[in-house]
PDB file of C-alpha atoms in Angstrom:
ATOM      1  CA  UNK A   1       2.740  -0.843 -19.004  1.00  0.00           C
ATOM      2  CA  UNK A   2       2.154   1.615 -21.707  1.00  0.00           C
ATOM      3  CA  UNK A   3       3.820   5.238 -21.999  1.00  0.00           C
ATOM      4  CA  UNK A   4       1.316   7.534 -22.774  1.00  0.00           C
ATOM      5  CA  UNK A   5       0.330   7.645 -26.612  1.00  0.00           C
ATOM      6  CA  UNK A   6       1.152   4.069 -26.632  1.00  0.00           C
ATOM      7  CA  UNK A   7      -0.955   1.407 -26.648  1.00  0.00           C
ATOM      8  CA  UNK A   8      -3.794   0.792 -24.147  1.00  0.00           C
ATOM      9  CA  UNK A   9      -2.698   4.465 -22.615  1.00  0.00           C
ATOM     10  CA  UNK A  10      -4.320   7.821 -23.758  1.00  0.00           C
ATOM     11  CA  UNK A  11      -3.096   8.761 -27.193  1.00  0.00           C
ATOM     12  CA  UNK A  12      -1.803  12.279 -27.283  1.00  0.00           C
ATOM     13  CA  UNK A  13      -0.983  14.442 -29.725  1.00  0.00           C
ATOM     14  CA  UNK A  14       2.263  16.770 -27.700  1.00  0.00           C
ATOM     15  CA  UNK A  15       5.626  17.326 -27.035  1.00  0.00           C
ATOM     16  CA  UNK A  16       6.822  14.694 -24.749  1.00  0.00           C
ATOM     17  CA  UNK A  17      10.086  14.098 -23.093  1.00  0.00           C
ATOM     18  CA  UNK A  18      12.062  11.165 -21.307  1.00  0.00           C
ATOM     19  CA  UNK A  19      12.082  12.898 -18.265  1.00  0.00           C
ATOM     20  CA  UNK A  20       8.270  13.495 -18.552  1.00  0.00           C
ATOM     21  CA  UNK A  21       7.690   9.763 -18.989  1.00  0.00           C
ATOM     22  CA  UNK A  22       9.560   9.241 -16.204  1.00  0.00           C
ATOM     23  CA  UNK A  23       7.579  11.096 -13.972  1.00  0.00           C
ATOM     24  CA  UNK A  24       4.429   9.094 -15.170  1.00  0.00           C
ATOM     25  CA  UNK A  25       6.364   5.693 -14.148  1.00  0.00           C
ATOM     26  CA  UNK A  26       7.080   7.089 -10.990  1.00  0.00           C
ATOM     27  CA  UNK A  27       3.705   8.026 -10.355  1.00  0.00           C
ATOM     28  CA  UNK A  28       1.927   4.618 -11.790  1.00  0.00           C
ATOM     29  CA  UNK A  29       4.225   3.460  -8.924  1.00  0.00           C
ATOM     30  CA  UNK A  30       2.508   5.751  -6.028  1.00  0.00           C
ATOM     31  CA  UNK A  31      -1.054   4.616  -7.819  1.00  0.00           C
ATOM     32  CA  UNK A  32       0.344   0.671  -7.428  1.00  0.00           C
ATOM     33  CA  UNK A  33       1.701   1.067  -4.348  1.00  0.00           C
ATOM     34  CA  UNK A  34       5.116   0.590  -5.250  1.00  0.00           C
ATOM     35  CA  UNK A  35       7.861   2.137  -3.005  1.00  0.00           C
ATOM     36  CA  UNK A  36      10.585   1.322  -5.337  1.00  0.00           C
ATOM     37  CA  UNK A  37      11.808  -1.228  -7.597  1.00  0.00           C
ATOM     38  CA  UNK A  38      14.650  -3.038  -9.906  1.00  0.00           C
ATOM     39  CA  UNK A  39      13.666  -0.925 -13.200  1.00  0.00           C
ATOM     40  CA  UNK A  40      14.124  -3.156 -16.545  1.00  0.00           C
ATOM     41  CA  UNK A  41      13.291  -0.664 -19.668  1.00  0.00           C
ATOM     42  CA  UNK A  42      14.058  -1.610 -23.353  1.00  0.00           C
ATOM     43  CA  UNK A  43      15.477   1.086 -26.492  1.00  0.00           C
ATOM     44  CA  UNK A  44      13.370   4.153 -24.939  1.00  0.00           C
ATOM     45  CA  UNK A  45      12.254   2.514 -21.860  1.00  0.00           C
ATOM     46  CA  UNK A  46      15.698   2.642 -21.160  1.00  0.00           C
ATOM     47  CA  UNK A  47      16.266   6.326 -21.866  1.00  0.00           C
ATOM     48  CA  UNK A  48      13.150   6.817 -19.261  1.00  0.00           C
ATOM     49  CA  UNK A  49      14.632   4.224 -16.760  1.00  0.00           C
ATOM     50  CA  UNK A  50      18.000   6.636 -16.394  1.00  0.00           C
ATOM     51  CA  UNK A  51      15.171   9.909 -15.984  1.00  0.00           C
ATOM     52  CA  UNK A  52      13.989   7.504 -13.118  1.00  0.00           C
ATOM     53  CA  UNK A  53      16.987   7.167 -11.573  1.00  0.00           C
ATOM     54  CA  UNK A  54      18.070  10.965 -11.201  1.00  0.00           C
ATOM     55  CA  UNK A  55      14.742  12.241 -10.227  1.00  0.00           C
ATOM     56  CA  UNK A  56      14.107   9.234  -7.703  1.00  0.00           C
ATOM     57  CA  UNK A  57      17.243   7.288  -7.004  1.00  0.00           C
ATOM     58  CA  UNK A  58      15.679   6.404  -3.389  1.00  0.00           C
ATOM     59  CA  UNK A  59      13.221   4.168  -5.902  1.00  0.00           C
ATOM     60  CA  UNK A  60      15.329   2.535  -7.950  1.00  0.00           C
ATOM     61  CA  UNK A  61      17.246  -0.365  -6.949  1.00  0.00           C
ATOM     62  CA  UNK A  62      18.681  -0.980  -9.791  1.00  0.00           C
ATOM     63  CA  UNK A  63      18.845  -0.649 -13.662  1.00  0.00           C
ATOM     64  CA  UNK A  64      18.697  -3.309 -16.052  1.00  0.00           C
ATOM     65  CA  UNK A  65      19.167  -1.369 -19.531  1.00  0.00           C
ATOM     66  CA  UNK A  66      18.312  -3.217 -23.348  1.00  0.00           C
ATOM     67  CA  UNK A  67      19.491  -2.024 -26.408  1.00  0.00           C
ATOM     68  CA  UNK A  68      19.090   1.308 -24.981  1.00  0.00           C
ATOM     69  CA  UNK A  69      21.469   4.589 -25.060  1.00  0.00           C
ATOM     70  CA  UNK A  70      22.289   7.985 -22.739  1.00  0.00           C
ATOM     71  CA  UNK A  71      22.297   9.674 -26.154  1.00  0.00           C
ATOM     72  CA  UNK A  72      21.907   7.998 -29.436  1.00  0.00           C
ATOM     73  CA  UNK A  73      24.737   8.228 -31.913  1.00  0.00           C
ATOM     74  CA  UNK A  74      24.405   9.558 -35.676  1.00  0.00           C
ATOM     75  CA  UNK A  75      23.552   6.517 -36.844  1.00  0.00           C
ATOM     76  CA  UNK A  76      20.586   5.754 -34.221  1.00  0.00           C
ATOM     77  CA  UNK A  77      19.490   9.171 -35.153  1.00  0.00           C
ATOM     78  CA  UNK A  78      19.633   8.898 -39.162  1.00  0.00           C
ATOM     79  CA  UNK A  79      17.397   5.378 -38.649  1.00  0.00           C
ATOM     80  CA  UNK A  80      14.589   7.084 -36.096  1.00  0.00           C
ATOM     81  CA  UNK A  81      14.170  10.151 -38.466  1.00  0.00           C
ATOM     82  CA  UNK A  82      13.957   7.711 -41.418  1.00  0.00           C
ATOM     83  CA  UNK A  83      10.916   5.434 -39.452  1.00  0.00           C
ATOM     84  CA  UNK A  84       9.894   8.806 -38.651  1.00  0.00           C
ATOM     85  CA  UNK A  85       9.175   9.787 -42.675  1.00  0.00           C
ATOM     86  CA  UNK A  86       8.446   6.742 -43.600  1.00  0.00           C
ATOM     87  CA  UNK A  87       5.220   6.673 -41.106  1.00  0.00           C
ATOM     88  CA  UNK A  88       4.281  10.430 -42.013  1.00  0.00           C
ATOM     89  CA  UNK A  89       4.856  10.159 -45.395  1.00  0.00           C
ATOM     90  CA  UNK A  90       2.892   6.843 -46.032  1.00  0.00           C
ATOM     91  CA  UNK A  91       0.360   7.108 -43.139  1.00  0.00           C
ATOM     92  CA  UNK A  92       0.374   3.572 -42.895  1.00  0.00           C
ATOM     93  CA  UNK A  93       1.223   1.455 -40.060  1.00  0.00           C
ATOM     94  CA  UNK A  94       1.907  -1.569 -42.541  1.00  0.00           C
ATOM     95  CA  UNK A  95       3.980   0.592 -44.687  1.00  0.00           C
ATOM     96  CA  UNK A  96       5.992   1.844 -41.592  1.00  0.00           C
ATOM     97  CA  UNK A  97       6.407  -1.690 -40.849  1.00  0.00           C
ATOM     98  CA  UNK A  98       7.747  -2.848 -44.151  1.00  0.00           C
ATOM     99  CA  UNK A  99       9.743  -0.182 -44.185  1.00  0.00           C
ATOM    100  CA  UNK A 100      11.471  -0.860 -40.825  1.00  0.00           C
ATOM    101  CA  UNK A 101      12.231  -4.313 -39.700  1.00  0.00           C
ATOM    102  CA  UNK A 102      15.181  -5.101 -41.183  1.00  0.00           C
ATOM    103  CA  UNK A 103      16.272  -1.830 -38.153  1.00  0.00           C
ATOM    104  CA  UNK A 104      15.094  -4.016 -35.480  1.00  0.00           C
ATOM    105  CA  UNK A 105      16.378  -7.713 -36.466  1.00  0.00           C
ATOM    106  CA  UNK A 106      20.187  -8.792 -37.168  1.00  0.00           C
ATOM    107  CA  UNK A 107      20.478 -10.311 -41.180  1.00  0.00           C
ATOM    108  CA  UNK A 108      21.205 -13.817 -39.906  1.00  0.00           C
ATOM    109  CA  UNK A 109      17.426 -13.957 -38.421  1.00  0.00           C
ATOM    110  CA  UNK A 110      16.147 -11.859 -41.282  1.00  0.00           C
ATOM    111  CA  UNK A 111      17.546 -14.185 -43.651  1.00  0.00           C
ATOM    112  CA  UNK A 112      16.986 -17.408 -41.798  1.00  0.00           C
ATOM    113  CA  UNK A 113      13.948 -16.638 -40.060  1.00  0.00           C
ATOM    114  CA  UNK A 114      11.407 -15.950 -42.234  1.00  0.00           C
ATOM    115  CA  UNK A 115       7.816 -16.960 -40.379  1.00  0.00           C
ATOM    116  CA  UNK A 116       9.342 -14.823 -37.618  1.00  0.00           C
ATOM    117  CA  UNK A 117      10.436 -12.286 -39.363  1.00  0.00           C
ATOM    118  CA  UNK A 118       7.022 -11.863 -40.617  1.00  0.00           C
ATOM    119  CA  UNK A 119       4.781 -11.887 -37.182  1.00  0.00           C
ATOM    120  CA  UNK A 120       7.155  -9.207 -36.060  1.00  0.00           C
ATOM    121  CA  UNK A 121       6.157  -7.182 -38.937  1.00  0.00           C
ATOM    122  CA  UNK A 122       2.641  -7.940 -38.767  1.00  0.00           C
ATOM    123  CA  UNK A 123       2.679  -7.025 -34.867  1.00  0.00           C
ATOM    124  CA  UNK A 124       4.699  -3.827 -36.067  1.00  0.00           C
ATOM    125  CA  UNK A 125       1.520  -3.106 -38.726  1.00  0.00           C
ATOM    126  CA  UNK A 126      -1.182  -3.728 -36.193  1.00  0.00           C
ATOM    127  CA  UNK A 127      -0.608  -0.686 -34.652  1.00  0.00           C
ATOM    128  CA  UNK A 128      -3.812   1.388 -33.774  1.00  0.00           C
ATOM    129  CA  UNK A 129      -2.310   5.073 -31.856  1.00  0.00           C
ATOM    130  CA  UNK A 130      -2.333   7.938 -33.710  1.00  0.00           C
ATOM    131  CA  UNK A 131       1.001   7.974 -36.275  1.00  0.00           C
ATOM    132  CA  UNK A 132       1.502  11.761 -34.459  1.00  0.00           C
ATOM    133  CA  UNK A 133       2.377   9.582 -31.036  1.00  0.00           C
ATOM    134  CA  UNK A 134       4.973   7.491 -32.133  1.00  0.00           C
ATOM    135  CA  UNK A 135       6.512  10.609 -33.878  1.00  0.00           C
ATOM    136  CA  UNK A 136       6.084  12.511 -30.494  1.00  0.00           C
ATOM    137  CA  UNK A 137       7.894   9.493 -28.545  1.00  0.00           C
ATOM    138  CA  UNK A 138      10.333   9.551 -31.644  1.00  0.00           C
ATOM    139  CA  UNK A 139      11.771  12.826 -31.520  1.00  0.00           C
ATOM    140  CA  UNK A 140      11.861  11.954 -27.318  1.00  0.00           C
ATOM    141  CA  UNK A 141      13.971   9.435 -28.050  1.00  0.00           C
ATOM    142  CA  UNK A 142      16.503  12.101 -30.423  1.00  0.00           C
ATOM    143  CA  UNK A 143      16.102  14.609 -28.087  1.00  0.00           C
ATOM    144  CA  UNK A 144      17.737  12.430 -24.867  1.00  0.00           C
ATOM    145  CA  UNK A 145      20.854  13.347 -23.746  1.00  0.00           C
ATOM    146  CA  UNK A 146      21.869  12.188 -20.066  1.00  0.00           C
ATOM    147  CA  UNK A 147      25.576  11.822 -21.344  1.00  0.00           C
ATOM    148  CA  UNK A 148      26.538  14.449 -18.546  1.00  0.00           C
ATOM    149  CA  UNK A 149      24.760  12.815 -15.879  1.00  0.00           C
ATOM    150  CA  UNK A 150      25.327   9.108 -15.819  1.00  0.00           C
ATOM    151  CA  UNK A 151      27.928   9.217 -13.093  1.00  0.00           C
ATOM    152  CA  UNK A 152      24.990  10.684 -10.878  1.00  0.00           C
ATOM    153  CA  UNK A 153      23.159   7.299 -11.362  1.00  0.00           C
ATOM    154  CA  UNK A 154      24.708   5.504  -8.174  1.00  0.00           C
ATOM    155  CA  UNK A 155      22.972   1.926  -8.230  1.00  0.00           C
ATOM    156  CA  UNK A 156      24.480  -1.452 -10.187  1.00  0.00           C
ATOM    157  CA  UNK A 157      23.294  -1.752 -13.662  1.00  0.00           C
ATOM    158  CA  UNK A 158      22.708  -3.976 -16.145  1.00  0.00           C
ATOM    159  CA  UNK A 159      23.586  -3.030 -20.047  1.00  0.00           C
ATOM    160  CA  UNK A 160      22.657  -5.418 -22.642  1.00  0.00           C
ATOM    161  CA  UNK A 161      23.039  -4.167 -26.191  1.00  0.00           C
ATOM    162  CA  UNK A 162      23.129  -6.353 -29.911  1.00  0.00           C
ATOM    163  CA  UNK A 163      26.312  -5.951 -31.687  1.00  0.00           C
ATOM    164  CA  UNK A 164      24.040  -5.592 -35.126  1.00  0.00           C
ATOM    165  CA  UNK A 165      21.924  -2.956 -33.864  1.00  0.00           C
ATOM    166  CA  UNK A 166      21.601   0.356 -35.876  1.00  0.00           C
ATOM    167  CA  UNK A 167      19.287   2.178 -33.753  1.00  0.00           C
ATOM    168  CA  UNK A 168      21.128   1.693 -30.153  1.00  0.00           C
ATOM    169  CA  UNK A 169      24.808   0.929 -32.035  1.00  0.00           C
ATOM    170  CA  UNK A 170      27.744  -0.821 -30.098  1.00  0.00           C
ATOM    171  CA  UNK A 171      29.108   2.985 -30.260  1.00  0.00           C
ATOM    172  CA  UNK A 172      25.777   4.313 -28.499  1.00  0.00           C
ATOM    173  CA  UNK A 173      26.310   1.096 -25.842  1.00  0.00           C
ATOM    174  CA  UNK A 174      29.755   2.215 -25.079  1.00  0.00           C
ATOM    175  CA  UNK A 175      28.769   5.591 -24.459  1.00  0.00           C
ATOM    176  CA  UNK A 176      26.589   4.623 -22.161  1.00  0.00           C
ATOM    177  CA  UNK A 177      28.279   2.000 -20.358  1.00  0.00           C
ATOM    178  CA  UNK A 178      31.273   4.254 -19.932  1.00  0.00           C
ATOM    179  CA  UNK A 179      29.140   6.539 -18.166  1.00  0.00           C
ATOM    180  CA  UNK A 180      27.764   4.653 -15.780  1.00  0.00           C
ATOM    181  CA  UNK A 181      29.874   4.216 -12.396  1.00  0.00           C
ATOM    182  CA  UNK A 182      28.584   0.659 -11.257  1.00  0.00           C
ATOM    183  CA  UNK A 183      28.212  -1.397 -14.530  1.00  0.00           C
ATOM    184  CA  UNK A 184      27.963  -4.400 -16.006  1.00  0.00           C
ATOM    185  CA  UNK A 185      27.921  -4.915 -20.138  1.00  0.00           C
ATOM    186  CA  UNK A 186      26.531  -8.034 -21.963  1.00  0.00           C
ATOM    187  CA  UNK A 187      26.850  -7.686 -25.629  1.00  0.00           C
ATOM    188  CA  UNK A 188      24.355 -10.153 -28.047  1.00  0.00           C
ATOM    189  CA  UNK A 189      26.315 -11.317 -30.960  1.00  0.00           C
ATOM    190  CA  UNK A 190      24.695 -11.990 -33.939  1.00  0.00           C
ATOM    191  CA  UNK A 191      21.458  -9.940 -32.592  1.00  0.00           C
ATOM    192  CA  UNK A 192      20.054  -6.632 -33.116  1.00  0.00           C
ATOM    193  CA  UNK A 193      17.649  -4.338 -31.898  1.00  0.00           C
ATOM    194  CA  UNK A 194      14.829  -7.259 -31.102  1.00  0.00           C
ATOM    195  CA  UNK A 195      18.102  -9.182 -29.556  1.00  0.00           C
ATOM    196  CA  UNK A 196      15.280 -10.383 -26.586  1.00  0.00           C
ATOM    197  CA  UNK A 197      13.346 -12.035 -29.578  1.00  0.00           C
ATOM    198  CA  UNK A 198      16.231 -13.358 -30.837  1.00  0.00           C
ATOM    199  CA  UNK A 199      18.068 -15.284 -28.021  1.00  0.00           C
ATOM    200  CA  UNK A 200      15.422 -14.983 -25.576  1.00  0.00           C
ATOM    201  CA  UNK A 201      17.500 -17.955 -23.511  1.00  0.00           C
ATOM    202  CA  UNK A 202      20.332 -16.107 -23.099  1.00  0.00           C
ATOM    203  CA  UNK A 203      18.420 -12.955 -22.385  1.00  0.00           C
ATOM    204  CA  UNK A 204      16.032 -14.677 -19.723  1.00  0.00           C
ATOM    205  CA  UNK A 205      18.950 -16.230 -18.266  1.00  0.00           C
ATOM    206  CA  UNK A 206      21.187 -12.996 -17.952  1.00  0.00           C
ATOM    207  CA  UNK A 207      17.871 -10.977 -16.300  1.00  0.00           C
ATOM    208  CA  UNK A 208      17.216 -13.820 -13.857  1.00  0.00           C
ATOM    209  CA  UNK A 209      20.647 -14.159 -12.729  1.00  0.00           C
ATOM    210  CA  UNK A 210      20.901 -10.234 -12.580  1.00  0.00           C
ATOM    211  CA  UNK A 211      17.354  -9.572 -10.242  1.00  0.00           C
ATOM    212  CA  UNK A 212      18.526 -12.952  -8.291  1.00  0.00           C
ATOM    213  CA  UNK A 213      21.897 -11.274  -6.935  1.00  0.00           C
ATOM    214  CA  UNK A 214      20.254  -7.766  -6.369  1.00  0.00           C
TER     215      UNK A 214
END
């Protein structure tokens, strides 16, 4: 689904938090019908998947966790506030593109990979919300700290994380694993912040095996 001021969802122009997307997921879950669920959220989805898991922990089975962080280091922070300017100061979802794929890919596929390379960025470009609701969800994302609170979130989880990754760093993985009292840590080699585009195999593979045993 889409957090609101994303895609198909209303775009808003407002201070959002992690914690108030969060309580949107939980409540698309009373509208579905869904008593509770294993939770799989990727970079921010992530960072709203932990908000799930203090507010409802009843709900949440358990976590799987992608490239994701409990708070992101300086790095992470330098590259968001950089795609940040890049979109205000250009206005231009192709720009903002151009300007920020090499963030989300490791060189290897940048380098070797160049058709791909090139529908990510067109995806990337297509984008029709407001530029003031990905900067919103941006400054969510710098804003998230649940450092402190990880060793409340109780059920097994799942971290994945790419080892070439800027935004969500190996340093911003650790932090987060190291939090977390039931945890598991798969690190992509050779992948960044796209690592499920990527390897998808090993990806697919990892989640299947994961949702299978819990």
């Amino acid at each position: 689904f889409d957090n609101r001021g994303a895609g198909a969802s209303t775009q808003v122009d407002e201070p959002v938090s992690t914690e108030d997307l969060a309580r949107d997921t939980l409540a698309l879950m009373d509208h579905c019908g869904i008593h509770s669920a294993h939770v799989v959220g990727r970079s921010m989805g992530g960072a709203v998947a932990q908000h799930m898991a203090l507010l409802a922990p009843q709900r949440v089975l358990s976590l799987v966790l992608c490239a994701s962080f409990a708070r992101l280091d300086p790095l992470g922070s330098r590259v968001l506030l950089n795609m940040r300017e890049a979109l205000e100061w250009r206005g231009s979802w192709a720009d903002h593109a151009r300007h920020s794929v090499q963030n989300f890919v490791s060189a290897g596929f940048f380098n070797g990979q160049p058709e791909r390379v090139a529908m990510i960025e067109k995806l990337l470009g297509g984008e029709t919300r407001l530029p003031a609701c990905y900067s919103r969800q941006n400054e969510a994302c710098q804003q998230h700290d649940t450092v402190s609170r990880l060793h409340e979130i109780k059920q097994p989880c799942l971290v994945m994380g790419g080892a070439s990754d800027p935004i969500c760093s190996l340093t911003a993985t650790a932090m987060l694993s190291n939090g977390l009292p039931d945890v598991r840590t798969e690190i992509f080699d050779d992948a960044s912040h796209f690592f499920l585009m990527e390897q998808p195999q090993k990806f697919m593979a990892l989640l299947g095996g994961w949702l299978q045993s819990h």
